[in-house]
Amino acid sequence: MRSYRLFCLWLALASGSALAAGSGQTGALLFGLFWVVLAAAVMGTLASKLGIPAVVGQVVAGILIGPSVLELVRPETFFLTLAEIGAIFLLFMVGLETRLGELLRVGREALLVAVLGIALPLALGFGFGLWQGQTNVSALFVGTALVATSVGITAKVLQELGVLGERFAQVILGAAVIDDILGLTLLAVVSGLGNGEELSAAQVGLTLGLSVGFVAAVLALGIPLVRRAQPRLQRLSLSRAFNVALVVGLGLAALSTVAGLAPIIGAFLAGMVLAEVKDEVAFESKVHAIEAFLAPVFFVVVGLQLDLGTLTQPTVVVAGLALTLLAVVGKLLGGLLGARTLGPREATLVGLGMVPRGEVGLIVASLGLGAGLIGETVYAEVLLMVLLTTIVAPLVLRAMWRRERLVQQAP
Amino acid sequence: MRSYRLFCLWLALASGSALAAGSGQTGALLFGLFWVVLAAAVMGTLASKLGIPAVVGQVVAGILIGPSVLELVRPETFFLTLAEIGAIFLLFMVGLETRLGELLRVGREALLVAVLGIALPLALGFGFGLWQGQTNVSALFVGTALVATSVGITAKVLQELGVLGERFAQVILGAAVIDDILGLTLLAVVSGLGNGEELSAAQVGLTLGLSVGFVAAVLALGIPLVRRAQPRLQRLSLSRAFNVALVVGLGLAALSTVAGLAPIIGAFLAGMVLAEVKDEVAFESKVHAIEAFLAPVFFVVVGLQLDLGTLTQPTVVVAGLALTLLAVVGKLLGGLLGARTLGPREATLVGLGMVPRGEVGLIVASLGLGAGLIGETVYAEVLLMVLLTTIVAPLVLRAMWRRERLVQQAP
């Protein structure tokens, strides 16, 4: 009996490796993907039935099937990359819903929200780190982890609620782009400091200029270009139009990394550019299908990376809760002050929308841990902050929007 | 200037690694995916305009951007796995077009085509190897590489031509399933021999039984189950129905590896099972969008793995051409003899459909090379055989079907 099971196992491995031509990983990855998709479907549906954003259910699904609990899937490069592609298609779709004109109309608010939403959490996190007795560099890393906003989480919640066209949602999206430009520049500076290489003001200016220039160039050149190409695009078959959308979306996502931006920013810009012709050229339904497949993978993979095994000491939990409080206060204040022209309720929604730290907070913390700039304890505290902001903010945002709408609908 | 470019590079790497949390690979993989999608779109369109199957253009695209020519992308695990997922969605779609009843009606022909299409190439390849002076095990590996049929390539050509419902196409699909069952069992036996472990007849019987049992069980249990669940499935929203399709497709693909089958066979069965309700439950268009994105990735990745750099010696090219001839003759004879009840023309189409060796031939050769059972020279010969059968067979198949149709349409 035992030899039979061994033989089955051997065969499974042999045929699993079938397409990997010797790497032997593909079969296991396929099973992993099955678990990810199954968990996302089950927990997403359950969450929706409970009146909770599906995103939250999917992040929890990732925690459940990940290293913390069931250990069915590990956050390997394959899943991280597939998740990134999922986030790319998500922001591409969100971009398709976004018109540049409307975004520019709230440009001042978005800029203020982004700048305040970076300055306040950075200062709070840095102060907290110093107060804890961390080194300057370690405290700076904590501050930087508090800066990161995961726009993917919020964007999905806004998409689910069908409010991407609302003014507060436009502020969030605009702020997210600026947040990414400033945040990645900050990360470059802080990482440089950690390595003992101080970046000159000229270099920082260059980095900033490159990112800003990329965004401006894509929009300034892309939109007229797409408009001019419209007659030709309209004549394309559905499958060719879809190919064009894929090439533009993935191309700008890849290019944005060269400009020092996250790939999702490039995908968002690609969506905004193609939004100009989406009513005339049919490709949206196909892009939507890919988003429906891969965006849940992104949320589950965020959960996979949240290894709760590190949260064992009560002191870490207490410090993590304090850090979470600062993380929330920093972004909420940033939203309230930056978007005060929208009124206190919408400004609160903006602040809430900037709260989830998701994968971006994890990246900063992982970079710091990997480079030996922060310790295991600080990493665990940041992890708890990421977990709570990622899961709780969407819950509050959704509940608040629902109440808001009821108030509006009442006479 | 130099420090500026270094800084850009550093930033690109830093932000590329952004979502990989330290693995540093994601940015590069994203660029790779962009090249794959771009090359597939351009070469697929070009091929279609030249009246050639898009698949052929996409395999050539993979050769062009791969290690042989432009060196833009390497066949890494990520691409191999994504390609496998593409093949899974392709065969899932093909399964959706296939009804069990129609497949069983040509069951006898399919079985004969599969058995002859394995026995003849195996014998020819083994004989050729021995004639070349190879060891018994090496010659057996060459024979096994000649056995492999890449149904993905043919299935896509048939799908493009819109002839999946024709009798000869059903014979090809049925034969492909049986071919996979027998082929993977053969590979297990031959690999075992290579490792000096002879499998007993009982073990071989068990392997065969497991594969056959899996196929029979999925169809015998799945179809009534899906029919019974139809009323509940019909009430699902589009996105939930799509989730069910994803879970069933990926689940059966993963499970089939445990039964000693290729994942695409499980996906094909999943498609056949869900075909029962596809007219009532809307998920096909979404699955189709994912296939449209990922199936071209599969064909490009087949090309990526064809490193022509190994084909430098004229003697290797001559031996490879001879091997190709045997590979074609073996499958053509298998088709002609096995499907002779369909008449000589359709039987030839069946034989042609079984000719492409694609990724499956590469896997057998790579396994043999990796285990030291075949040498570099023999590997290069098999590579040429895979290249030619994969590219030429679809060309001939399409041309022959077109002429056939003209003959039928003429009064």
CSV table of C-alpha atoms in Angstrom, one decimal, chain A residues 19-260:
chain,number,residue,atom,x,y,z
A,19,LEU,CA,5.6,21.5,-18.6
A,20,ALA,CA,8.3,22.8,-16.3
A,21,ALA,CA,10.8,20.6,-18.2
A,22,GLY,CA,12.7,19.6,-15.1
A,23,SER,CA,12.0,22.4,-12.7
A,24,GLY,CA,9.4,20.1,-11.0
A,25,GLN,CA,7.5,23.0,-9.5
A,26,THR,CA,4.6,23.5,-11.9
A,27,GLY,CA,2.4,20.8,-10.5
A,28,ALA,CA,2.7,22.2,-7.0
A,29,LEU,CA,2.1,25.7,-8.2
A,30,LEU,CA,-1.0,24.6,-10.0
A,31,PHE,CA,-2.4,23.1,-6.8
A,32,GLY,CA,-1.5,26.3,-5.0
A,33,LEU,CA,-3.4,28.4,-7.6
A,34,PHE,CA,-6.4,26.1,-7.2
A,35,TRP,CA,-6.4,26.7,-3.4
A,36,VAL,CA,-6.0,30.5,-4.0
A,37,VAL,CA,-8.9,30.7,-6.4
A,38,LEU,CA,-11.1,28.4,-4.3
A,39,ALA,CA,-10.4,30.3,-1.1
A,40,ALA,CA,-11.0,33.6,-2.8
A,41,ALA,CA,-14.3,32.5,-4.3
A,42,VAL,CA,-15.6,31.0,-1.0
A,43,MET,CA,-14.4,33.7,1.3
A,44,GLY,CA,-15.3,36.5,-1.1
A,45,THR,CA,-18.9,35.2,-1.4
A,46,LEU,CA,-19.1,34.7,2.3
A,47,ALA,CA,-18.0,38.2,3.0
A,48,SER,CA,-20.5,39.6,0.5
A,49,LYS,CA,-23.3,37.7,2.1
A,50,LEU,CA,-22.2,39.2,5.5
A,51,GLY,CA,-22.3,42.7,4.0
A,52,ILE,CA,-18.5,43.0,4.2
A,53,PRO,CA,-16.3,44.0,1.2
A,54,ALA,CA,-15.2,40.8,-0.7
A,55,VAL,CA,-11.6,42.1,-0.5
A,56,VAL,CA,-11.6,41.7,3.2
A,57,GLY,CA,-12.8,38.1,2.9
A,58,GLN,CA,-10.1,37.4,0.3
A,59,VAL,CA,-7.3,38.9,2.5
A,60,VAL,CA,-8.5,36.7,5.3
A,61,ALA,CA,-8.6,33.7,2.9
A,62,GLY,CA,-4.9,34.3,2.2
A,63,ILE,CA,-4.1,34.3,5.9
A,64,LEU,CA,-6.1,31.1,6.3
A,65,ILE,CA,-4.5,29.1,3.5
A,66,GLY,CA,-1.1,30.7,4.1
A,67,PRO,CA,1.9,29.9,6.3
A,68,SER,CA,0.1,31.1,9.5
A,69,VAL,CA,-2.8,28.6,9.5
A,70,LEU,CA,-3.4,25.8,7.0
A,71,GLU,CA,0.0,26.0,5.2
A,72,LEU,CA,-1.5,25.0,1.9
A,73,VAL,CA,0.3,27.8,-0.1
A,74,ARG,CA,3.5,29.7,0.4
A,75,PRO,CA,4.0,33.3,-1.0
A,76,GLU,CA,6.4,32.2,-3.8
A,77,THR,CA,7.6,34.4,-6.6
A,78,PHE,CA,5.1,32.8,-9.0
A,79,PHE,CA,2.2,33.9,-6.8
A,80,LEU,CA,3.7,37.3,-6.1
A,81,THR,CA,4.1,38.0,-9.8
A,82,LEU,CA,0.6,36.7,-10.6
A,83,ALA,CA,-0.8,38.9,-7.8
A,84,GLU,CA,1.1,41.9,-9.3
A,85,ILE,CA,-0.5,41.2,-12.7
A,86,GLY,CA,-3.9,41.0,-10.9
A,87,ALA,CA,-3.3,44.4,-9.3
A,88,ILE,CA,-2.2,45.7,-12.7
A,89,PHE,CA,-5.5,44.6,-14.3
A,90,LEU,CA,-7.5,46.0,-11.4
A,91,LEU,CA,-5.9,49.4,-11.7
A,92,PHE,CA,-6.2,49.2,-15.5
A,93,MET,CA,-10.0,48.8,-15.0
A,94,VAL,CA,-10.1,51.6,-12.5
A,95,GLY,CA,-8.3,53.8,-14.9
A,96,LEU,CA,-10.9,53.0,-17.6
A,97,GLU,CA,-13.5,54.5,-15.2
A,98,THR,CA,-11.4,57.6,-14.7
A,99,ARG,CA,-11.4,60.7,-16.9
A,100,LEU,CA,-8.4,63.0,-16.7
A,101,GLY,CA,-10.5,66.1,-16.6
A,102,GLU,CA,-12.4,65.0,-13.5
A,103,LEU,CA,-9.1,64.0,-11.8
A,104,LEU,CA,-7.5,67.4,-12.5
A,105,ARG,CA,-10.6,69.2,-11.1
A,106,VAL,CA,-9.7,67.7,-7.7
A,107,GLY,CA,-6.0,68.1,-8.3
A,108,ARG,CA,-5.3,70.5,-5.5
A,109,GLU,CA,-7.1,68.3,-2.9
A,110,ALA,CA,-5.4,65.2,-4.2
A,111,LEU,CA,-2.0,66.9,-3.9
A,112,LEU,CA,-2.7,68.1,-0.4
A,113,VAL,CA,-4.0,64.7,0.7
A,114,ALA,CA,-1.0,63.0,-0.7
A,115,VAL,CA,1.6,65.4,0.9
A,116,LEU,CA,-0.1,65.5,4.3
A,117,GLY,CA,-0.8,61.8,4.2
A,118,ILE,CA,2.9,61.2,3.7
A,119,ALA,CA,4.3,63.9,6.1
A,120,LEU,CA,2.1,63.1,9.1
A,121,PRO,CA,2.5,59.3,9.2
A,122,LEU,CA,6.2,59.7,8.4
A,123,ALA,CA,6.6,62.1,11.4
A,124,LEU,CA,4.4,60.0,13.7
A,125,GLY,CA,6.2,56.7,12.7
A,126,PHE,CA,9.7,58.3,13.0
A,127,GLY,CA,8.8,59.8,16.4
A,128,PHE,CA,7.3,56.5,17.6
A,129,GLY,CA,10.5,54.6,16.6
A,130,LEU,CA,12.8,57.0,18.4
A,131,TRP,CA,10.5,56.9,21.4
A,132,GLN,CA,10.9,53.1,21.4
A,133,GLY,CA,14.7,53.6,21.4
A,134,GLN,CA,15.3,52.5,17.8
A,135,THR,CA,18.1,53.8,15.7
A,136,ASN,CA,17.5,56.8,13.4
A,137,VAL,CA,17.5,54.6,10.3
A,138,SER,CA,15.2,52.0,11.8
A,139,ALA,CA,12.8,54.7,13.0
A,140,LEU,CA,12.9,56.2,9.5
A,141,PHE,CA,11.9,52.8,8.0
A,142,VAL,CA,9.0,52.5,10.4
A,143,GLY,CA,7.9,56.0,9.3
A,144,THR,CA,8.3,55.0,5.6
A,145,ALA,CA,6.2,51.8,6.2
A,146,LEU,CA,3.5,54.1,7.7
A,147,VAL,CA,3.6,56.2,4.5
A,148,ALA,CA,2.7,53.5,2.0
A,149,THR,CA,-0.9,53.4,0.8
A,150,SER,CA,-2.2,50.2,-0.9
A,151,VAL,CA,-4.6,51.8,-3.4
A,152,GLY,CA,-5.5,48.4,-4.8
A,153,ILE,CA,-7.5,47.5,-1.7
A,154,THR,CA,-9.4,50.8,-1.6
A,155,ALA,CA,-9.9,50.9,-5.4
A,156,LYS,CA,-11.6,47.5,-5.3
A,157,VAL,CA,-13.9,48.5,-2.5
A,158,LEU,CA,-14.9,51.7,-4.4
A,159,GLN,CA,-15.4,49.6,-7.5
A,160,GLU,CA,-17.7,47.2,-5.6
A,161,LEU,CA,-19.7,50.1,-4.2
A,162,GLY,CA,-19.9,51.6,-7.7
A,163,VAL,CA,-18.7,55.0,-6.5
A,164,LEU,CA,-15.5,55.4,-8.6
A,165,GLY,CA,-17.1,58.4,-10.3
A,166,GLU,CA,-17.7,60.3,-6.9
A,167,ARG,CA,-15.6,63.2,-6.1
A,168,PHE,CA,-14.0,61.7,-3.0
A,169,ALA,CA,-13.1,58.6,-5.0
A,170,GLN,CA,-11.3,60.8,-7.6
A,171,VAL,CA,-9.4,62.5,-4.8
A,172,ILE,CA,-8.3,59.1,-3.5
A,173,LEU,CA,-7.1,58.0,-6.9
A,174,GLY,CA,-5.3,61.2,-7.6
A,175,ALA,CA,-3.7,61.2,-4.2
A,176,ALA,CA,-2.7,57.6,-4.7
A,177,VAL,CA,-0.7,58.4,-7.8
A,178,ILE,CA,1.1,61.3,-6.1
A,179,ASP,CA,1.5,59.2,-3.0
A,180,ASP,CA,3.3,56.6,-5.1
A,181,ILE,CA,5.6,59.1,-6.7
A,182,LEU,CA,6.6,60.7,-3.4
A,183,GLY,CA,6.6,57.4,-1.4
A,184,LEU,CA,9.0,55.6,-3.8
A,185,THR,CA,11.3,58.6,-3.8
A,186,LEU,CA,11.2,58.6,0.0
A,187,LEU,CA,12.0,54.8,0.0
A,188,ALA,CA,14.9,55.4,-2.3
A,189,VAL,CA,16.3,58.1,0.0
A,190,VAL,CA,15.7,56.0,3.2
A,191,SER,CA,17.2,52.9,1.6
A,192,GLY,CA,20.2,55.0,0.5
A,193,LEU,CA,20.7,56.3,4.0
A,194,GLY,CA,20.5,52.7,5.3
A,195,ASN,CA,23.3,51.7,3.0
A,196,GLY,CA,25.3,54.7,4.1
A,197,GLU,CA,24.9,56.4,0.7
A,198,GLU,CA,23.4,59.8,1.1
A,199,LEU,CA,21.6,60.9,-2.1
A,200,SER,CA,22.3,64.5,-3.2
A,201,ALA,CA,19.4,66.9,-3.5
A,202,ALA,CA,20.1,66.8,-7.3
A,203,GLN,CA,19.6,63.1,-7.4
A,204,VAL,CA,16.4,63.3,-5.4
A,205,GLY,CA,15.2,66.0,-7.7
A,206,LEU,CA,16.0,63.8,-10.7
A,207,THR,CA,14.1,60.9,-9.3
A,208,LEU,CA,11.1,63.0,-8.6
A,209,GLY,CA,11.4,64.7,-12.0
A,210,LEU,CA,11.6,61.3,-13.8
A,211,SER,CA,8.4,60.0,-12.1
A,212,VAL,CA,6.4,63.2,-12.6
A,213,GLY,CA,7.7,63.5,-16.1
A,214,PHE,CA,6.6,60.0,-16.9
A,215,VAL,CA,3.0,60.5,-15.6
A,216,ALA,CA,2.8,63.8,-17.4
A,217,ALA,CA,4.2,62.5,-20.7
A,218,VAL,CA,1.9,59.4,-20.8
A,219,LEU,CA,-1.2,61.5,-20.3
A,220,ALA,CA,-0.1,64.5,-22.5
A,221,LEU,CA,1.0,62.3,-25.4
A,222,GLY,CA,-1.1,59.2,-24.8
A,223,ILE,CA,-4.6,60.8,-24.8
A,224,PRO,CA,-4.2,62.8,-28.1
A,225,LEU,CA,-2.5,59.8,-29.7
A,226,VAL,CA,-5.4,57.4,-28.8
A,227,ARG,CA,-7.9,60.0,-30.0
A,228,ARG,CA,-6.2,60.2,-33.3
A,229,ALA,CA,-6.0,56.4,-33.6
A,230,GLN,CA,-9.6,56.0,-32.8
A,231,PRO,CA,-10.9,55.5,-36.3
A,232,ARG,CA,-8.3,52.8,-36.9
A,233,LEU,CA,-8.9,51.2,-33.5
A,234,GLN,CA,-12.7,51.1,-34.2
A,235,ARG,CA,-12.1,49.0,-37.3
A,236,LEU,CA,-10.3,46.3,-35.3
A,237,SER,CA,-11.9,43.0,-34.4
A,238,LEU,CA,-12.7,42.4,-30.8
A,239,SER,CA,-9.7,40.1,-30.3
A,240,ARG,CA,-7.3,42.6,-32.0
A,241,ALA,CA,-8.6,45.5,-29.9
A,242,PHE,CA,-8.1,43.3,-26.8
A,243,ASN,CA,-4.5,42.7,-27.9
A,244,VAL,CA,-3.9,46.4,-28.2
A,245,ALA,CA,-5.3,47.0,-24.7
A,246,LEU,CA,-3.1,44.2,-23.3
A,247,VAL,CA,0.0,45.5,-24.9
A,248,VAL,CA,-0.6,49.1,-23.8
A,249,GLY,CA,-1.6,48.1,-20.3
A,250,LEU,CA,1.3,45.7,-19.7
A,251,GLY,CA,3.7,47.9,-21.6
A,252,LEU,CA,3.0,51.0,-19.5
A,253,ALA,CA,3.0,49.0,-16.3
A,254,ALA,CA,6.5,47.7,-17.1
A,255,LEU,CA,7.8,51.0,-18.3
A,256,SER,CA,6.6,52.8,-15.1
A,257,THR,CA,9.0,50.6,-13.1
A,258,VAL,CA,11.9,52.2,-15.2
A,259,ALA,CA,10.5,55.6,-14.2
A,260,GLY,CA,10.7,54.6,-10.5
